[in-house]
mmCIF file of C-alpha atoms in Angstrom:
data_model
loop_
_atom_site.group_PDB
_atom_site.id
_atom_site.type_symbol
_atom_site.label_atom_id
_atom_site.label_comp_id
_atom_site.label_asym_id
_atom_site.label_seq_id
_atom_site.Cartn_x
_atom_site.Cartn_y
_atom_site.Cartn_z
ATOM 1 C CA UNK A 22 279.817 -27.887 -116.082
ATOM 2 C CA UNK A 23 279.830 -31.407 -117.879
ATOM 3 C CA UNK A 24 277.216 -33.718 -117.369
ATOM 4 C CA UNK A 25 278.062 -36.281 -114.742
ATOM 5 C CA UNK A 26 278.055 -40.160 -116.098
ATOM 6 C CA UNK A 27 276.528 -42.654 -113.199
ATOM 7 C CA UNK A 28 279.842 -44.235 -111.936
ATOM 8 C CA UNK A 29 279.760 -47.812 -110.992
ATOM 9 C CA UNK A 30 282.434 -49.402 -111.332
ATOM 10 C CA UNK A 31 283.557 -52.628 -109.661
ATOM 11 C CA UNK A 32 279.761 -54.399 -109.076
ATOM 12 C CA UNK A 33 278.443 -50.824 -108.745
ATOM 13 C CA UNK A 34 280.079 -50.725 -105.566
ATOM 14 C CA UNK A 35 281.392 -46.546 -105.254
ATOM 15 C CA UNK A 36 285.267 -46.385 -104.734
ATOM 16 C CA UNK A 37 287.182 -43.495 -102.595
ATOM 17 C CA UNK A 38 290.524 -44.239 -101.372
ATOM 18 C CA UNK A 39 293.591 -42.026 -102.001
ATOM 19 C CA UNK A 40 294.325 -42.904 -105.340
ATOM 20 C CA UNK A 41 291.295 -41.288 -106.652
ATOM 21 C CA UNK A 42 291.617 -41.307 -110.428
ATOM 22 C CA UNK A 43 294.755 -39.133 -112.677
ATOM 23 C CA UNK A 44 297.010 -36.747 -110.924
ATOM 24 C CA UNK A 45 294.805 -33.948 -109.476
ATOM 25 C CA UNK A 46 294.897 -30.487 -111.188
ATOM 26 C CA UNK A 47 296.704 -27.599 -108.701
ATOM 27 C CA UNK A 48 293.422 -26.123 -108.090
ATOM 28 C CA UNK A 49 292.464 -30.016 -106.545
ATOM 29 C CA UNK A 50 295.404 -31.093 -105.569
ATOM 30 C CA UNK A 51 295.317 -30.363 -101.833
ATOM 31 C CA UNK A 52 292.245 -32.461 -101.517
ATOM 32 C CA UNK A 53 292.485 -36.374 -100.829
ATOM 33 C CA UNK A 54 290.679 -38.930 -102.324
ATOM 34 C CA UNK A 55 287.683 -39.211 -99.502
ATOM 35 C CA UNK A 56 286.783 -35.660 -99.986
ATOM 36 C CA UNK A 57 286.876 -35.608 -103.844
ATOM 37 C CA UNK A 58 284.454 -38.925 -103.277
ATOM 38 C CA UNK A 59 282.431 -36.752 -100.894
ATOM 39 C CA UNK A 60 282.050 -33.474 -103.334
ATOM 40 C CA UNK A 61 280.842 -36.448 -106.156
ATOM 41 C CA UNK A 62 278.318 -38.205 -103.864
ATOM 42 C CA UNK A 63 276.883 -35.042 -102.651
ATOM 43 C CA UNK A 64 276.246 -33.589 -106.245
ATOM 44 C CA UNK A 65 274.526 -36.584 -107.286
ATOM 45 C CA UNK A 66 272.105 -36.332 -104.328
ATOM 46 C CA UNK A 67 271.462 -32.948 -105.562
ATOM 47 C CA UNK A 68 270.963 -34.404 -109.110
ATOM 48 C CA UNK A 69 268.803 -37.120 -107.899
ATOM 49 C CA UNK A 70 270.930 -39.825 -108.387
ATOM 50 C CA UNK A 71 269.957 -43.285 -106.593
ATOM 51 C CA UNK A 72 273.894 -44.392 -105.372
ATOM 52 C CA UNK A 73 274.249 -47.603 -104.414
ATOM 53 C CA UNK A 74 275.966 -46.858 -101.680
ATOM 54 C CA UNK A 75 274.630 -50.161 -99.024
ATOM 55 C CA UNK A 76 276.830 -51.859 -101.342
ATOM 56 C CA UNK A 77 279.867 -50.352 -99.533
ATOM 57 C CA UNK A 78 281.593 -52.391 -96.746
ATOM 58 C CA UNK A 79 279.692 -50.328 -93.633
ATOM 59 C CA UNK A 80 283.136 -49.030 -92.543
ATOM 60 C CA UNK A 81 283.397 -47.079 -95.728
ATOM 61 C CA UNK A 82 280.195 -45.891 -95.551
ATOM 62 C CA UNK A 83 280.596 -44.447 -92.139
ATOM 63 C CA UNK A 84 283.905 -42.957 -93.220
ATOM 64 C CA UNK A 85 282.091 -41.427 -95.909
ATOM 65 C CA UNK A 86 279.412 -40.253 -94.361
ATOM 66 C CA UNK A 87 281.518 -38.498 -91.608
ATOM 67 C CA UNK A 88 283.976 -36.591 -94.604
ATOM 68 C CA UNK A 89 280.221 -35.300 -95.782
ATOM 69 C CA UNK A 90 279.834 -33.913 -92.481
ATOM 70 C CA UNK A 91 283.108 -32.073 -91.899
ATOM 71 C CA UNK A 92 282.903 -30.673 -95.353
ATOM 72 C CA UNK A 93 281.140 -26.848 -95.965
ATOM 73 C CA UNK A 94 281.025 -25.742 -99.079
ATOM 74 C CA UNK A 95 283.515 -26.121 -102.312
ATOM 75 C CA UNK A 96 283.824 -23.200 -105.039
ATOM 76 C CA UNK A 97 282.424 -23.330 -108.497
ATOM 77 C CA UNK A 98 285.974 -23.844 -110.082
ATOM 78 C CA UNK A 99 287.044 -27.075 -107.604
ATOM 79 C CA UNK A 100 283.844 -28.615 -108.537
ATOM 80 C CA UNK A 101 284.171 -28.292 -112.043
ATOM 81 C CA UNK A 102 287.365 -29.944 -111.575
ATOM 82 C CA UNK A 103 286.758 -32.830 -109.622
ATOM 83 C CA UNK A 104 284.157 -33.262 -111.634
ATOM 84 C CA UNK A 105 285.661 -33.308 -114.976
ATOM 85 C CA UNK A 106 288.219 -35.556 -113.005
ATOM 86 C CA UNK A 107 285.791 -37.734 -112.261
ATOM 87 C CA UNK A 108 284.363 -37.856 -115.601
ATOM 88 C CA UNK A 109 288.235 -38.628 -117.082
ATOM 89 C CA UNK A 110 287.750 -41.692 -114.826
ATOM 90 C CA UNK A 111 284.991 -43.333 -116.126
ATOM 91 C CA UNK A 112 285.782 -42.524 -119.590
ATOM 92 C CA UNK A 113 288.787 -44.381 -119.572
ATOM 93 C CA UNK A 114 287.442 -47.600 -118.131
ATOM 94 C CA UNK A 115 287.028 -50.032 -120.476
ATOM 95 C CA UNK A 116 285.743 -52.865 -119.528
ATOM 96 C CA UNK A 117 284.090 -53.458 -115.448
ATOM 97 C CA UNK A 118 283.700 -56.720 -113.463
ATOM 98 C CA UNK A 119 281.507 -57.758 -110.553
ATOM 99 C CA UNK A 120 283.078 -57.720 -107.309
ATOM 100 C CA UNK A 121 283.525 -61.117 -105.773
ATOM 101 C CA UNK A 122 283.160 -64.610 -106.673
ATOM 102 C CA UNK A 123 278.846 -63.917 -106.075
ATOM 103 C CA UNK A 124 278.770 -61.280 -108.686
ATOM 104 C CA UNK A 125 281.200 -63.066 -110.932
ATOM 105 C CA UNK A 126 278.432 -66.484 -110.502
ATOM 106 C CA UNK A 127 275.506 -64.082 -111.193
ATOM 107 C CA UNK A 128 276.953 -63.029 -114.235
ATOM 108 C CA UNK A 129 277.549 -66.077 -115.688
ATOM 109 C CA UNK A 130 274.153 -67.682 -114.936
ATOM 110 C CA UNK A 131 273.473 -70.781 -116.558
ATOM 111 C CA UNK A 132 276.825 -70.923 -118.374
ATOM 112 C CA UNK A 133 278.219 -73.028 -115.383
ATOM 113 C CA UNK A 134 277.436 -76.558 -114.800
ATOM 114 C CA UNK A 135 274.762 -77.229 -111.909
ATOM 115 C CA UNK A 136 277.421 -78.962 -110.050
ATOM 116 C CA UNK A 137 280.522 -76.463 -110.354
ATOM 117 C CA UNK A 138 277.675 -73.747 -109.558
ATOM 118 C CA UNK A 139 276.828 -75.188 -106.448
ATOM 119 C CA UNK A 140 280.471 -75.900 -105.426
ATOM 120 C CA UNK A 141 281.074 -72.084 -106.027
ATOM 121 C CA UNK A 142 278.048 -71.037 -104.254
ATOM 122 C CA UNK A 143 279.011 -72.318 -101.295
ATOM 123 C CA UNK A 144 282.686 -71.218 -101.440
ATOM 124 C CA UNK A 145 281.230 -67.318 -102.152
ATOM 125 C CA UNK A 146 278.699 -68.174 -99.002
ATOM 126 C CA UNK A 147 281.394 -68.832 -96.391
ATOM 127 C CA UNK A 148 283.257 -65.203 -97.221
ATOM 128 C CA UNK A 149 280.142 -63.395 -98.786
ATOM 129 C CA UNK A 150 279.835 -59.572 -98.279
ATOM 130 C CA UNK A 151 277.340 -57.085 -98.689
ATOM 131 C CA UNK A 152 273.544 -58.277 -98.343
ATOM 132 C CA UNK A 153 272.982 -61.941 -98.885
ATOM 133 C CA UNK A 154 269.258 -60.526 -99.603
ATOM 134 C CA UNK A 155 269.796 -59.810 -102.761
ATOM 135 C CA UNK A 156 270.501 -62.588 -104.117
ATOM 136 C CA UNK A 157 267.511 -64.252 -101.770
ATOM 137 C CA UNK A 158 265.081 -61.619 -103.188
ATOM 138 C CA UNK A 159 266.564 -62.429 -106.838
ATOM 139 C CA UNK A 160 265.616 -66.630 -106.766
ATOM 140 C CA UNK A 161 262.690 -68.587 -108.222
ATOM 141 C CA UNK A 162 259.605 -68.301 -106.170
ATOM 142 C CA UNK A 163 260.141 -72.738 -106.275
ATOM 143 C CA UNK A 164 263.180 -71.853 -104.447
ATOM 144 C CA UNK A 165 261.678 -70.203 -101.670
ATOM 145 C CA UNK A 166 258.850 -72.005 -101.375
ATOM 146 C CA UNK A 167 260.320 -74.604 -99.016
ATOM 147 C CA UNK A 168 262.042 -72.335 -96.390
ATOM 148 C CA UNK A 169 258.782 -70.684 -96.059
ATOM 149 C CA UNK A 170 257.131 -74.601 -95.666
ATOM 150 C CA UNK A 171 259.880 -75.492 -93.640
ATOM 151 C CA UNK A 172 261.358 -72.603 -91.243
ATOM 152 C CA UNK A 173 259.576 -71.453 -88.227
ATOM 153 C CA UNK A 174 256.891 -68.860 -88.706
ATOM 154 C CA UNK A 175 259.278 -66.101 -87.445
ATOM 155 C CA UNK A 176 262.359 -66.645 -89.863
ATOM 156 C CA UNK A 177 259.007 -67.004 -92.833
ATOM 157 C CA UNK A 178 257.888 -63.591 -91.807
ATOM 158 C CA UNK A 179 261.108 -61.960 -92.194
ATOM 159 C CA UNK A 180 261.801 -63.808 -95.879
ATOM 160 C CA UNK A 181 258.291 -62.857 -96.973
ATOM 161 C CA UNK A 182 259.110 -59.066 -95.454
ATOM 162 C CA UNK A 183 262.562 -58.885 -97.765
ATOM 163 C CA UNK A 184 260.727 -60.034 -100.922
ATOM 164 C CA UNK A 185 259.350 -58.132 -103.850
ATOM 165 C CA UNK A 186 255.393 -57.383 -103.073
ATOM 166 C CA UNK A 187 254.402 -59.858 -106.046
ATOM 167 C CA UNK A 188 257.222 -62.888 -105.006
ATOM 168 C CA UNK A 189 255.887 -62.564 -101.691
ATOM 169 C CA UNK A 190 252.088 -62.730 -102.737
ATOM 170 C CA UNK A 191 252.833 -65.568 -105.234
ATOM 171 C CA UNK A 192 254.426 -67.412 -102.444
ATOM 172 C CA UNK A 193 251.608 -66.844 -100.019
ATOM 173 C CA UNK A 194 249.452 -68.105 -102.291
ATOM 174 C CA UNK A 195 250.900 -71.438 -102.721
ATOM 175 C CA UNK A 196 251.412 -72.467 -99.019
ATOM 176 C CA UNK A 197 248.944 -74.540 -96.771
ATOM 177 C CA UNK A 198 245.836 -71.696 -95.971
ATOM 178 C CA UNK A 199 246.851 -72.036 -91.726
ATOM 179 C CA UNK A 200 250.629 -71.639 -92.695
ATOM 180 C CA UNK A 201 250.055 -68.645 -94.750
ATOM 181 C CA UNK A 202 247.444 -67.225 -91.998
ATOM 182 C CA UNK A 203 250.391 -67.171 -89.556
ATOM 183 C CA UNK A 204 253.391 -65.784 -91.696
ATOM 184 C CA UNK A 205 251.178 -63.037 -92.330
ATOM 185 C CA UNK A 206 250.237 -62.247 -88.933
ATOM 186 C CA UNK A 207 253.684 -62.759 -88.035
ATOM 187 C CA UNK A 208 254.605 -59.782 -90.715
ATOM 188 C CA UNK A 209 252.766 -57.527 -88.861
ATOM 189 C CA UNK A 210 255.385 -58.015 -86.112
ATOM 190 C CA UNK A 211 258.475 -57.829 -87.524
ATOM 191 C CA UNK A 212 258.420 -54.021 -87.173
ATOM 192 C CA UNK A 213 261.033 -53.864 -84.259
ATOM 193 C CA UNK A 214 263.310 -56.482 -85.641
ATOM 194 C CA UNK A 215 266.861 -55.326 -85.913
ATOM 195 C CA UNK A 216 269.058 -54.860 -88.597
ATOM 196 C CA UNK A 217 271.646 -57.421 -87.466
ATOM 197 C CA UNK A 218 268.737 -59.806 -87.203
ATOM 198 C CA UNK A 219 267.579 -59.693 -90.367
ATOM 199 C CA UNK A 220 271.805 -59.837 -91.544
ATOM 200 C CA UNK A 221 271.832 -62.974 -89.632
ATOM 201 C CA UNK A 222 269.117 -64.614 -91.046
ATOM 202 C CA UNK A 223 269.828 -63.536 -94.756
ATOM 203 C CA UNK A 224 273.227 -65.098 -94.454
ATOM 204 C CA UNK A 225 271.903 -68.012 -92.812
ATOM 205 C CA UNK A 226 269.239 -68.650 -95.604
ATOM 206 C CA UNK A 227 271.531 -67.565 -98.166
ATOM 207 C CA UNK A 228 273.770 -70.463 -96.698
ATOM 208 C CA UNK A 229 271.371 -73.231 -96.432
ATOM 209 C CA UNK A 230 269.949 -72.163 -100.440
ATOM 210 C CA UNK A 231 273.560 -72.568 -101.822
ATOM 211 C CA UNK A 232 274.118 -75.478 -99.974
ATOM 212 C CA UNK A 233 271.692 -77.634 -101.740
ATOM 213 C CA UNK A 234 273.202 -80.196 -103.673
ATOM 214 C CA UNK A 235 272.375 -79.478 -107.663
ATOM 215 C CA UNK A 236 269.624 -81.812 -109.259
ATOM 216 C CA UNK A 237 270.197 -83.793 -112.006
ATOM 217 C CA UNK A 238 266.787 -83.339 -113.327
ATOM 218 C CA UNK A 239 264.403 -80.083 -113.905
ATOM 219 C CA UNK A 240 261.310 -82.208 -112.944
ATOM 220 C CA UNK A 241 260.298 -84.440 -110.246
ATOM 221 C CA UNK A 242 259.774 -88.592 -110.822
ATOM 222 C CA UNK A 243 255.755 -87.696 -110.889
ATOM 223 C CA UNK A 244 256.068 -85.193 -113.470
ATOM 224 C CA UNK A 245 258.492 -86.953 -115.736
ATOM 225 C CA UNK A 246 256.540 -90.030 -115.100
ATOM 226 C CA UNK A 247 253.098 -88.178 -115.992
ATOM 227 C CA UNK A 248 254.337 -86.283 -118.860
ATOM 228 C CA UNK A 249 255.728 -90.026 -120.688
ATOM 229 C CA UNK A 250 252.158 -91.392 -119.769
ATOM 230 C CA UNK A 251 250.767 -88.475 -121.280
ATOM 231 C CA UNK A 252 252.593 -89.414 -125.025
ATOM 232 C CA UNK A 253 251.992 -92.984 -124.545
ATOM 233 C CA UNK A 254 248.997 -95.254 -125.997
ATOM 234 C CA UNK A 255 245.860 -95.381 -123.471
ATOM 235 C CA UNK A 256 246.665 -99.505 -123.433
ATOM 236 C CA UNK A 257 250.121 -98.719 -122.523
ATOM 237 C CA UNK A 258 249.022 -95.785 -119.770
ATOM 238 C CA UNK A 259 246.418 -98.056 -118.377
ATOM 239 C CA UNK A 260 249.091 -101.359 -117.639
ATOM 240 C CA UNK A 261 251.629 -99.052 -116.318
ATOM 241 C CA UNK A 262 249.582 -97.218 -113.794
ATOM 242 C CA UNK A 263 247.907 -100.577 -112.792
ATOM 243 C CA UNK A 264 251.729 -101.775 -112.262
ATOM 244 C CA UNK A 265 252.086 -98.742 -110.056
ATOM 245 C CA UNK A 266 249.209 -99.396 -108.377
ATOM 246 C CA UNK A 267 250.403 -102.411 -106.713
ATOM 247 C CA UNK A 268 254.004 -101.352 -106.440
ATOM 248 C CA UNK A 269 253.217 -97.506 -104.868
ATOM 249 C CA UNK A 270 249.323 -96.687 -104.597
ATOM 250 C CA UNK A 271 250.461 -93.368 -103.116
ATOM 251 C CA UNK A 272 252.899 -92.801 -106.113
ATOM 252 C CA UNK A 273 250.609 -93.707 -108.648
ATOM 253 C CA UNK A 274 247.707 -91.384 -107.373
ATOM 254 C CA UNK A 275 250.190 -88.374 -107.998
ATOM 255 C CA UNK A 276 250.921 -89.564 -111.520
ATOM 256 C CA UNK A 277 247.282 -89.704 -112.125
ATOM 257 C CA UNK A 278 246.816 -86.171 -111.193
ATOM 258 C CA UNK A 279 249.781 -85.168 -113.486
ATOM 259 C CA UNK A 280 248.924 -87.187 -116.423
ATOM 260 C CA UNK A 281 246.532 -84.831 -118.634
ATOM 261 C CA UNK A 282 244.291 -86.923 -121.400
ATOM 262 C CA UNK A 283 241.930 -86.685 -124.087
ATOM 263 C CA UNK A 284 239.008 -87.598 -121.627
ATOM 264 C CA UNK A 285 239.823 -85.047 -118.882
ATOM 265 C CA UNK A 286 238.949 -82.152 -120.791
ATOM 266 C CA UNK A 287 235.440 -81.349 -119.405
ATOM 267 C CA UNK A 288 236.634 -81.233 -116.251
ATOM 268 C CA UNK A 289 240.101 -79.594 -116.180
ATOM 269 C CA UNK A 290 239.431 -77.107 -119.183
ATOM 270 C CA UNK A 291 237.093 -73.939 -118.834
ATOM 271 C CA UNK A 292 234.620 -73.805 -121.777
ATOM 272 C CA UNK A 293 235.731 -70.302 -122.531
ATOM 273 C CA UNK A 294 239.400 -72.077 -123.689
ATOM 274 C CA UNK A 295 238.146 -74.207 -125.937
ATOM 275 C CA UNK A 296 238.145 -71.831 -129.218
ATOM 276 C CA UNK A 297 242.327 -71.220 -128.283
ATOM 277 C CA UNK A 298 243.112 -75.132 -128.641
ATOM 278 C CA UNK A 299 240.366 -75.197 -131.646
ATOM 279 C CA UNK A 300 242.243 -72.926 -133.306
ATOM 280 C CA UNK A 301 245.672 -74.805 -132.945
ATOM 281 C CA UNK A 302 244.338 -78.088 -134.134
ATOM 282 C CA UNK A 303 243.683 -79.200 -138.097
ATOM 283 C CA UNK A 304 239.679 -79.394 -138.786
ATOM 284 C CA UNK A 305 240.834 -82.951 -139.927
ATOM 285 C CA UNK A 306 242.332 -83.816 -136.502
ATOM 286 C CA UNK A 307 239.001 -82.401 -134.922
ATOM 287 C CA UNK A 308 236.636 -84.767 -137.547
ATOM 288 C CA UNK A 309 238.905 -87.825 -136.711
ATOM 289 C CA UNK A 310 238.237 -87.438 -133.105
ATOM 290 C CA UNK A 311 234.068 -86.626 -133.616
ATOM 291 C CA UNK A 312 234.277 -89.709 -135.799
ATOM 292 C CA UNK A 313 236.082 -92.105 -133.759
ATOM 293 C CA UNK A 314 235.648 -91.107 -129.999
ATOM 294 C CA UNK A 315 234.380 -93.986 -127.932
ATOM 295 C CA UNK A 316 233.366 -94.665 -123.919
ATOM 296 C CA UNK A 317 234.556 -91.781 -121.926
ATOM 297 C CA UNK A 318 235.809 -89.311 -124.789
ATOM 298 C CA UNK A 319 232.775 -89.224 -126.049
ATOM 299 C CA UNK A 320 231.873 -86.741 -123.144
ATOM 300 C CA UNK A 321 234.943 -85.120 -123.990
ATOM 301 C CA UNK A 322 234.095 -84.478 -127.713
ATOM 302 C CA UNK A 323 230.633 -83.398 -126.403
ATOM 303 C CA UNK A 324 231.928 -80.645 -124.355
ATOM 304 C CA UNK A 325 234.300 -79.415 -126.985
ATOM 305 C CA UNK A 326 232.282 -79.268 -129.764
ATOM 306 C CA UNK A 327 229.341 -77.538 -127.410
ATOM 307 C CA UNK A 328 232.121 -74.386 -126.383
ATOM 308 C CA UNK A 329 232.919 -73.812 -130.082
ATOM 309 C CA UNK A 330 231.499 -71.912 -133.064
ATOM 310 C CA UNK A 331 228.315 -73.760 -133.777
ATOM 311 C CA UNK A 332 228.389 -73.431 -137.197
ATOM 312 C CA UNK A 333 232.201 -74.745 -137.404
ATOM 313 C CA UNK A 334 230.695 -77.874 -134.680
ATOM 314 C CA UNK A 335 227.915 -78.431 -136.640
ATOM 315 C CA UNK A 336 230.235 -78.978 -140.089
ATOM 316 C CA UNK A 337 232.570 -80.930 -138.509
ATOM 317 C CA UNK A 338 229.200 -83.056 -137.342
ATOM 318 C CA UNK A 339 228.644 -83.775 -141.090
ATOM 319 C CA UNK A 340 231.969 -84.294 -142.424
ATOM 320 C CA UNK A 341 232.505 -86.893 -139.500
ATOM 321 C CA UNK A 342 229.612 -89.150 -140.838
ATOM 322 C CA UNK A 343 231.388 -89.941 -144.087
ATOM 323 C CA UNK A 344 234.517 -90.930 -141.859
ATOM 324 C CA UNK A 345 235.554 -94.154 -140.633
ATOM 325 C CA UNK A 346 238.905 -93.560 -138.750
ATOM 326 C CA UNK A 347 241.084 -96.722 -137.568
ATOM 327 C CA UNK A 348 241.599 -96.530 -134.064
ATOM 328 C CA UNK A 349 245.595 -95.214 -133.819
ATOM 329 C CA UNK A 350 244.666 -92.496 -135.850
ATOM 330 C CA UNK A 351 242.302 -91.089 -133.322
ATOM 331 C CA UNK A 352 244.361 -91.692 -130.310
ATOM 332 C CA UNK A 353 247.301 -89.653 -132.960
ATOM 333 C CA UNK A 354 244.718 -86.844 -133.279
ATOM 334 C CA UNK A 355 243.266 -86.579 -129.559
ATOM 335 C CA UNK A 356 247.060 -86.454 -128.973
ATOM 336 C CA UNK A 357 247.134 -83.644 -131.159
ATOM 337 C CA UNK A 358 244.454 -81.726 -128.904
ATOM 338 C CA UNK A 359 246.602 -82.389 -125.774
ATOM 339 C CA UNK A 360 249.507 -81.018 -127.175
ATOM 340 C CA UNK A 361 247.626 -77.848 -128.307
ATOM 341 C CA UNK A 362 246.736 -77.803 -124.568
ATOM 342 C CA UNK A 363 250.087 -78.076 -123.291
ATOM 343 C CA UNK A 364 251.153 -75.691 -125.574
ATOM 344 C CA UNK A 365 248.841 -73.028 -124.659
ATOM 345 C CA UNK A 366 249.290 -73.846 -120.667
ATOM 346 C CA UNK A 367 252.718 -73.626 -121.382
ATOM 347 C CA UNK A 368 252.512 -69.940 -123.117
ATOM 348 C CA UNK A 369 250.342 -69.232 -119.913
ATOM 349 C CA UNK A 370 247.523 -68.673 -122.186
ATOM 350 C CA UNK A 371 245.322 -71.234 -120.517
ATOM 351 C CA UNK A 372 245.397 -72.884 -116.913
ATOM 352 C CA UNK A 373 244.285 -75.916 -116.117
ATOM 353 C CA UNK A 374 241.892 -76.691 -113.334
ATOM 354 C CA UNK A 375 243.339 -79.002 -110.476
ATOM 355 C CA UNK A 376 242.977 -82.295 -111.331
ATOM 356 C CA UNK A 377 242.490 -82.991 -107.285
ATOM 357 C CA UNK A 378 239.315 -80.349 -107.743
ATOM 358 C CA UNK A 379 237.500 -82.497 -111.112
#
């Protein structure tokens, strides 16, 4: 018997009407569509197969289900034929498409504009089939994060129950200690929910996640705030934040703890880093720096030069005493050391401590 080729055509989504496939052979002919579809699912249970079969409208699931009970047994020759029926199927599909307007806008992904995304999103929401959990399960953890921060404990319990193990640990791990306490107790008593429940609530979330309007920018004001800070000259930095100071104290607190400088390195980077943004920075950027550091980076050159090879600190010590640097081209090369830093937290090869925890 030929091997049998996973079908999934159509999203993956099994299909058994009446027109199932080419004209049937005489040996097939009396049987109908459902029952070929019936002989096919049940060999692939014997083969192992995982059949996405939930993806079905729950009508034809039950049909199909009850044409697997009425059925007995099928000889050798029939299922050779269906099969290789089958088979002929497949192999003549060419191309396959996701079924519906959600499949079609997970396909595409970021090839749509933000704001036609959205539009569609919602459109898809108000006639979406199948389980609106997948595509819950499927968004950024920063995505989720608010339902969980904002919906009651019960609805939190049931999102963190439909999640992947590690999505849902990430996620407990980022809300308030007392918050998280209680969604996970609440887990624990989610066992009787029932399956229309937990329908409801997916396509309500699912709902409420499309419907937020698109945002124009990746980054929040404090992060695109910090991160210009971060590239600007210390004078600069300085009159700006005082600015904010008087204009948002609140505002300005935030973009302090964003902003990442030269002089912040003893207490937001672990000594065992150092070598990693060492090694990304030229020795000459490094001798500037020991040369030129004043006030406040001076701790900051301390602490790097005390994590590193000694012998590599200790010749950078002596080539820094024939050096007298002008002050821009220190700040230049302490901004070299924060981008190595960036670069590196970036890669997640280094994390850097909470600057609320200096």
């Amino acid at each position: 018997m030929a091997d049998l080729t996973p079908y999934a055509p159509r999203g993956g989504a099994l299909r058994f009407d009446d027109d199932f496939g080419p004209a049937a052979p005489a040996r097939t002919r009396q049987l109908s569509g459902r029952e070929k579809a019936a002989i096919i699912v049940r060999l692939m249970v014997q083969e192992g197969a995982e059949l996405p079969l939930s993806d079905l409208p729950e009508d034809l699931q039950a049909v199909l289900a009850e044409q697997i009970g009425t059925m007995r047994s099928v000889d050798r020759d029939t299922l050779d034929q269906v099969v290789a029926e089958f088979i002929g199927g497949i192999e003549s599909i060419g191309l396959s498409f996701p079924d519906g307007l959600t499949g079609a806008l997970d396909l595409l992904g970021g090839q749509l504009s933000s704001t036609t995304a959205s539009r569609l999103r919602r459109i898809a929401g108000a006639t979406q089939k199948g389980d609106p959990w997948q595509r819950i399960a499927g968004l950024e953890a920063d995505r989720l994060l608010p339902v969980l921060n904002e919906e009651s404990i019960e609805i939190g319990a049931v999102l963190l129950s439909k999640l992947s193990i590690s999505k849902a640990a990430e996620l407990l791990e980022r809300l308030p200690g007392d918050r998280a306490r209680r969604i996970a107790y609440a887990v624990s008593l989610t066992g009787n929910v029932d399956p229309d429940t937990v329908l409801s609530i997916g396509k309500s979330l699912a709902a409420q996640l499309d419907a937020e309007p698109p945002k124009a920018f990746d980054q929040g004001p404090v992060q695109r705030v910090g991160a210009i800070l971060n590239q600007s000259k210390a004078a600069t930095r300085d009159d700006v934040l005082a600015g904010l100071d008087e204009a948002d104290a609140d505002f300005a607190n935030e973009v302090r703890k964003a902003i990442f400088t030269f002089s912040n390195i003893p207490r937001r980077i672990e000594g065992r880093d150092v070598p990693k943004v060492v090694k990304m920075v030229e020795p000459s950027a490094l001798i500037q720096i020991v040369a030129g550091a004043q006030g406040a980076d001076r701790e900051a050159v301390d602490y790097v030069l005390s994590n590193m090879s000694q012998r590599m600190a200790q010749s950078i010590r002596d080539e820094a005493q024939a050096v007298k640097p002008k002050a821009k081209d220190v700040e230049a090369a302490m901004g070299d050391v924060v981008t190595a830093i960036r670069t590196l937290e970036g890669r997640g090869e280094l994390f850097l401590i909470a600057a609320d925890e200096e």
